[in-house]
């Protein structure tokens, strides 16, 4: 079995619970700022998360509004304006400390850095949003933590298409079985597996009850060892998941799911 050489992180939902209390709130502020009479409540935004990409979500939702622009070009222009304003509001929310990294994330990153396990980001959110989040939590040199960063504007096809992971693998110059992805959503996990990258799932708020197949481990988050499949041995249930746990899962490559 290949040695674990790199951990590839998703961003939204995986590094931080950005969707419900970050992006959704920022979208609603953008609607209000541009005089658009739409609002996304928690449930509606959860439905829209089956679509990857903010502009893509806007365009999908426009199809449900009778007062949306009639022409596709007009809809695309409105989506672009809304998305730009949304990113500004999102950056403000992050800067104000409204969005924390999920517990256990920084600790696991530090272990990877200390022990020579390379890291990458594979996300279909924008580079602006990634920078806004990580500059606050990792500092102005946040990008130095990662060997490769691939964002939404770097790919033509977003998750569940594997393009973002294929670009990461090319940048790392590693085979897929030398890496491990950490994802929170079925769409993200499917993108990693389509690129043959093994996946660890840390469930986020919006995907607590979602079905995941063909992952090497599934659990509630990196902050605790309880309730993971496969079961984590050693330590207390409320102690964090560590790099050794990822290495063990990677070495075993056992597939788990709710139905396994």
Short mmCIF file of C-alpha atoms in Angstrom, two decimals:
data_model
loop_
_atom_site.label_atom_id
_atom_site.label_comp_id
_atom_site.label_asym_id
_atom_site.label_seq_id
_atom_site.Cartn_x
_atom_site.Cartn_y
_atom_site.Cartn_z
CA UNK A 1 0.00 0.00 0.00
CA UNK A 2 1.28 3.48 -0.89
CA UNK A 3 2.66 5.69 1.86
CA UNK A 4 0.49 8.70 2.78
CA UNK A 5 2.40 11.65 1.30
CA UNK A 6 -0.25 14.39 1.22
CA UNK A 7 -3.55 15.43 2.79
CA UNK A 8 -5.92 17.34 0.51
CA UNK A 9 -8.45 19.58 2.24
CA UNK A 10 -11.80 20.80 1.03
CA UNK A 11 -12.69 24.27 2.39
CA UNK A 12 -16.40 25.07 2.79
CA UNK A 13 -17.91 22.84 5.45
CA UNK A 14 -14.63 20.99 6.01
CA UNK A 15 -12.26 23.66 7.30
CA UNK A 16 -15.11 25.77 8.67
CA UNK A 17 -18.91 25.76 8.86
CA UNK A 18 -19.00 28.49 6.25
CA UNK A 19 -22.19 27.61 4.42
CA UNK A 20 -25.03 28.29 6.86
CA UNK A 21 -23.57 31.19 8.82
CA UNK A 22 -21.18 32.62 6.22
CA UNK A 23 -22.06 32.28 2.55
CA UNK A 24 -25.83 32.13 3.13
CA UNK A 25 -25.80 35.27 5.27
CA UNK A 26 -23.55 37.07 2.78
CA UNK A 27 -25.84 36.14 -0.13
CA UNK A 28 -28.84 37.56 1.72
CA UNK A 29 -26.95 40.79 2.40
CA UNK A 30 -26.08 41.00 -1.30
CA UNK A 31 -29.75 40.52 -2.26
CA UNK A 32 -30.70 43.37 0.04
CA UNK A 33 -27.87 45.64 -1.11
CA UNK A 34 -28.83 45.27 -4.77
CA UNK A 35 -32.56 45.57 -4.12
CA UNK A 36 -33.32 41.96 -5.06
CA UNK A 37 -36.41 40.76 -3.13
CA UNK A 38 -35.15 37.21 -2.51
CA UNK A 39 -33.87 35.60 0.67
CA UNK A 40 -32.42 32.16 1.34
CA UNK A 41 -33.44 30.60 4.63
CA UNK A 42 -31.43 27.77 6.19
CA UNK A 43 -33.51 25.04 4.56
CA UNK A 44 -33.50 26.57 1.07
CA UNK A 45 -29.74 27.08 1.13
CA UNK A 46 -29.32 23.47 2.14
CA UNK A 47 -31.27 22.45 -0.96
CA UNK A 48 -29.07 24.65 -3.14
CA UNK A 49 -25.88 23.01 -1.84
CA UNK A 50 -26.51 20.18 -4.30
CA UNK A 51 -25.23 22.75 -6.83
CA UNK A 52 -21.53 23.60 -6.52
CA UNK A 53 -20.43 27.20 -6.98
CA UNK A 54 -22.09 30.42 -5.84
CA UNK A 55 -22.93 31.79 -9.28
CA UNK A 56 -24.30 28.41 -10.24
CA UNK A 57 -26.55 28.38 -7.17
CA UNK A 58 -27.83 31.83 -8.03
CA UNK A 59 -28.67 30.79 -11.58
CA UNK A 60 -30.40 27.63 -10.37
CA UNK A 61 -32.49 29.60 -7.88
CA UNK A 62 -33.43 32.23 -10.47
CA UNK A 63 -35.34 29.53 -12.30
CA UNK A 64 -37.80 29.47 -9.40
CA UNK A 65 -38.51 33.22 -9.35
CA UNK A 66 -41.07 34.77 -11.69
CA UNK A 67 -39.40 38.17 -11.24
CA UNK A 68 -35.96 36.95 -12.37
CA UNK A 69 -34.58 38.42 -15.62
CA UNK A 70 -36.04 36.71 -18.66
CA UNK A 71 -32.87 36.53 -20.77
CA UNK A 72 -29.99 34.22 -19.89
CA UNK A 73 -27.41 36.97 -20.44
CA UNK A 74 -29.28 39.22 -18.00
CA UNK A 75 -29.45 36.43 -15.43
CA UNK A 76 -25.74 35.77 -15.76
CA UNK A 77 -24.96 39.47 -15.35
CA UNK A 78 -27.13 39.69 -12.24
CA UNK A 79 -25.54 36.53 -10.81
CA UNK A 80 -22.11 38.04 -11.38
CA UNK A 81 -23.02 41.28 -9.58
CA UNK A 82 -24.64 39.45 -6.69
CA UNK A 83 -21.71 37.09 -6.34
CA UNK A 84 -19.19 39.93 -6.25
CA UNK A 85 -21.14 41.75 -3.53
CA UNK A 86 -21.63 38.50 -1.65
CA UNK A 87 -17.87 37.91 -1.58
CA UNK A 88 -17.37 41.37 -0.09
CA UNK A 89 -19.90 40.68 2.65
CA UNK A 90 -18.40 37.23 3.25
CA UNK A 91 -14.94 38.75 3.75
CA UNK A 92 -16.42 41.19 6.27
CA UNK A 93 -18.06 38.35 8.21
CA UNK A 94 -14.78 36.44 8.32
CA UNK A 95 -12.80 39.51 9.34
CA UNK A 96 -15.27 40.20 12.14
CA UNK A 97 -14.65 36.72 13.55
CA UNK A 98 -18.05 35.32 12.66
CA UNK A 99 -16.62 32.13 11.12
CA UNK A 100 -14.21 29.96 13.09
CA UNK A 101 -12.28 26.99 11.79
CA UNK A 102 -13.79 23.70 12.89
CA UNK A 103 -12.22 22.24 16.05
CA UNK A 104 -9.26 19.98 15.35
CA UNK A 105 -8.44 21.43 11.94
CA UNK A 106 -5.46 23.60 12.89
CA UNK A 107 -4.09 20.90 15.18
CA UNK A 108 -4.13 18.31 12.39
CA UNK A 109 -2.60 20.77 9.94
CA UNK A 110 0.21 21.44 12.41
CA UNK A 111 0.88 17.72 12.76
CA UNK A 112 1.11 17.36 8.98
CA UNK A 113 3.53 20.30 8.77
CA UNK A 114 5.69 19.00 11.62
CA UNK A 115 5.93 15.47 10.21
CA UNK A 116 6.48 16.28 6.55
CA UNK A 117 3.07 15.28 5.21
CA UNK A 118 2.32 17.73 2.42
CA UNK A 119 -1.00 19.56 2.21
CA UNK A 120 -3.17 20.95 -0.58
CA UNK A 121 -6.54 22.65 -0.99
CA UNK A 122 -9.10 21.33 -3.46
CA UNK A 123 -12.10 23.64 -3.45
CA UNK A 124 -14.59 25.03 -5.89
CA UNK A 125 -15.11 28.20 -3.86
CA UNK A 126 -13.30 31.32 -5.05
CA UNK A 127 -9.69 32.15 -4.19
CA UNK A 128 -10.93 35.43 -2.71
CA UNK A 129 -13.09 33.55 -0.21
CA UNK A 130 -10.35 31.07 0.62
CA UNK A 131 -7.88 33.90 1.25
CA UNK A 132 -10.37 35.81 3.38
CA UNK A 133 -10.96 32.81 5.64
CA UNK A 134 -7.41 31.53 5.97
CA UNK A 135 -5.71 34.91 6.29
CA UNK A 136 -7.63 35.42 9.52
CA UNK A 137 -6.88 31.97 10.95
CA UNK A 138 -3.46 31.06 9.52
CA UNK A 139 -1.97 34.52 8.95
CA UNK A 140 -0.98 36.53 5.91
CA UNK A 141 1.32 33.72 4.73
CA UNK A 142 -1.51 31.19 4.82
CA UNK A 143 -0.67 29.86 1.35
CA UNK A 144 2.73 28.67 2.61
CA UNK A 145 0.93 25.90 4.50
CA UNK A 146 -0.06 24.28 1.20
CA UNK A 147 1.98 22.93 -1.69
CA UNK A 148 -0.95 23.29 -4.10
CA UNK A 149 -4.12 25.42 -3.97
CA UNK A 150 -6.81 24.83 -6.61
CA UNK A 151 -9.94 27.01 -6.42
CA UNK A 152 -13.16 27.49 -8.34
CA UNK A 153 -11.73 29.83 -10.96
CA UNK A 154 -8.98 27.32 -11.76
CA UNK A 155 -11.34 24.66 -13.13
CA UNK A 156 -13.91 24.47 -15.89
CA UNK A 157 -16.01 21.81 -14.16
CA UNK A 158 -16.85 21.94 -10.46
CA UNK A 159 -17.45 19.12 -8.01
CA UNK A 160 -18.63 16.35 -8.32
CA UNK A 161 -16.45 16.46 -11.43
CA UNK A 162 -12.93 15.29 -10.45
CA UNK A 163 -11.11 18.13 -12.26
CA UNK A 164 -10.14 19.98 -9.06
CA UNK A 165 -8.58 16.82 -7.63
CA UNK A 166 -6.84 15.93 -10.87
CA UNK A 167 -5.25 19.38 -10.88
CA UNK A 168 -4.13 18.95 -7.28
CA UNK A 169 -2.57 15.57 -8.05
CA UNK A 170 -0.76 17.02 -11.04
CA UNK A 171 0.56 19.88 -8.93
CA UNK A 172 1.70 17.55 -6.16
CA UNK A 173 3.15 15.08 -8.68
CA UNK A 174 1.66 12.25 -6.69
CA UNK A 175 -0.55 9.31 -7.51
CA UNK A 176 -4.03 9.31 -5.99
CA UNK A 177 -3.29 6.48 -3.53
CA UNK A 178 -0.43 8.51 -2.08
CA UNK A 179 -2.96 11.11 -0.93
CA UNK A 180 -6.05 11.38 1.23
CA UNK A 181 -8.92 13.86 0.88
CA UNK A 182 -10.90 15.35 3.75
CA UNK A 183 -14.42 16.31 2.66
CA UNK A 184 -17.78 17.04 4.30
CA UNK A 185 -20.33 16.61 1.50
CA UNK A 186 -21.43 13.83 -0.85
CA UNK A 187 -20.61 16.04 -3.85
CA UNK A 188 -17.07 16.66 -2.61
CA UNK A 189 -16.50 13.03 -1.69
CA UNK A 190 -17.72 11.95 -5.12
CA UNK A 191 -15.24 14.33 -6.79
CA UNK A 192 -12.34 12.87 -4.82
CA UNK A 193 -13.35 9.28 -5.48
CA UNK A 194 -13.80 9.99 -9.21
CA UNK A 195 -10.11 10.94 -9.16
CA UNK A 196 -9.39 7.72 -7.20
CA UNK A 197 -8.36 9.69 -4.11
CA UNK A 198 -9.30 7.98 -0.80
CA UNK A 199 -11.72 10.08 1.28
CA UNK A 200 -12.22 10.77 4.98
CA UNK A 201 -15.60 12.40 5.65
CA UNK A 202 -16.01 14.89 8.50
CA UNK A 203 -19.73 15.59 8.49
CA UNK A 204 -20.75 19.25 8.51
CA UNK A 205 -24.01 20.80 9.71
CA UNK A 206 -25.73 20.50 6.35
CA UNK A 207 -24.67 16.89 5.78
CA UNK A 208 -25.14 15.30 9.21
CA UNK A 209 -27.64 12.81 7.77
CA UNK A 210 -26.28 12.49 4.23
CA UNK A 211 -25.39 9.14 2.71
CA UNK A 212 -21.72 8.51 1.91
CA UNK A 213 -20.35 5.44 0.20
CA UNK A 214 -16.82 4.33 -0.56
CA UNK A 215 -15.08 6.45 2.08
CA UNK A 216 -12.23 5.07 4.20
CA UNK A 217 -13.65 6.73 7.33
CA UNK A 218 -16.76 8.72 8.29
CA UNK A 219 -17.22 10.74 11.46
CA UNK A 220 -18.66 13.84 13.12
CA UNK A 221 -15.51 15.96 12.96
CA UNK A 222 -11.84 16.03 13.83
CA UNK A 223 -12.52 17.30 17.34
CA UNK A 224 -13.48 13.94 18.84
CA UNK A 225 -12.73 10.24 18.47
CA UNK A 226 -16.22 9.03 19.34
CA UNK A 227 -18.74 7.98 16.67
CA UNK A 228 -16.23 7.32 13.87
CA UNK A 229 -16.40 4.41 11.46
CA UNK A 230 -14.08 2.52 11.58
CA UNK A 231 -13.99 2.84 15.35
CA UNK A 232 -10.99 4.77 16.63
CA UNK A 233 -8.97 3.03 19.33
CA UNK A 234 -7.01 4.69 22.08
CA UNK A 235 -7.54 8.02 23.79
CA UNK A 236 -10.79 9.36 25.16
CA UNK A 237 -13.91 9.78 23.05
CA UNK A 238 -13.63 13.55 23.27
CA UNK A 239 -9.95 13.66 22.29
CA UNK A 240 -9.17 14.73 18.69
CA UNK A 241 -8.47 12.75 15.56
CA UNK A 242 -4.77 12.92 14.70
CA UNK A 243 -2.42 12.29 11.82
CA UNK A 244 -1.68 8.76 13.05
CA UNK A 245 -5.38 7.97 12.69
CA UNK A 246 -5.35 9.20 9.08
CA UNK A 247 -2.24 7.14 8.38
CA UNK A 248 -3.89 4.03 9.84
CA UNK A 249 -7.08 4.53 7.83
CA UNK A 250 -5.05 5.14 4.69
CA UNK A 251 -3.00 2.00 5.26
CA UNK A 252 -6.10 -0.13 5.75
CA UNK A 253 -8.14 1.39 2.91
CA UNK A 254 -11.28 -0.22 4.30
CA UNK A 255 -14.43 1.14 2.68
CA UNK A 256 -17.30 2.08 4.99
CA UNK A 257 -20.81 3.49 4.60
CA UNK A 258 -24.10 3.53 6.42
CA UNK A 259 -24.95 0.36 4.50
CA UNK A 260 -21.60 -1.41 4.82
#
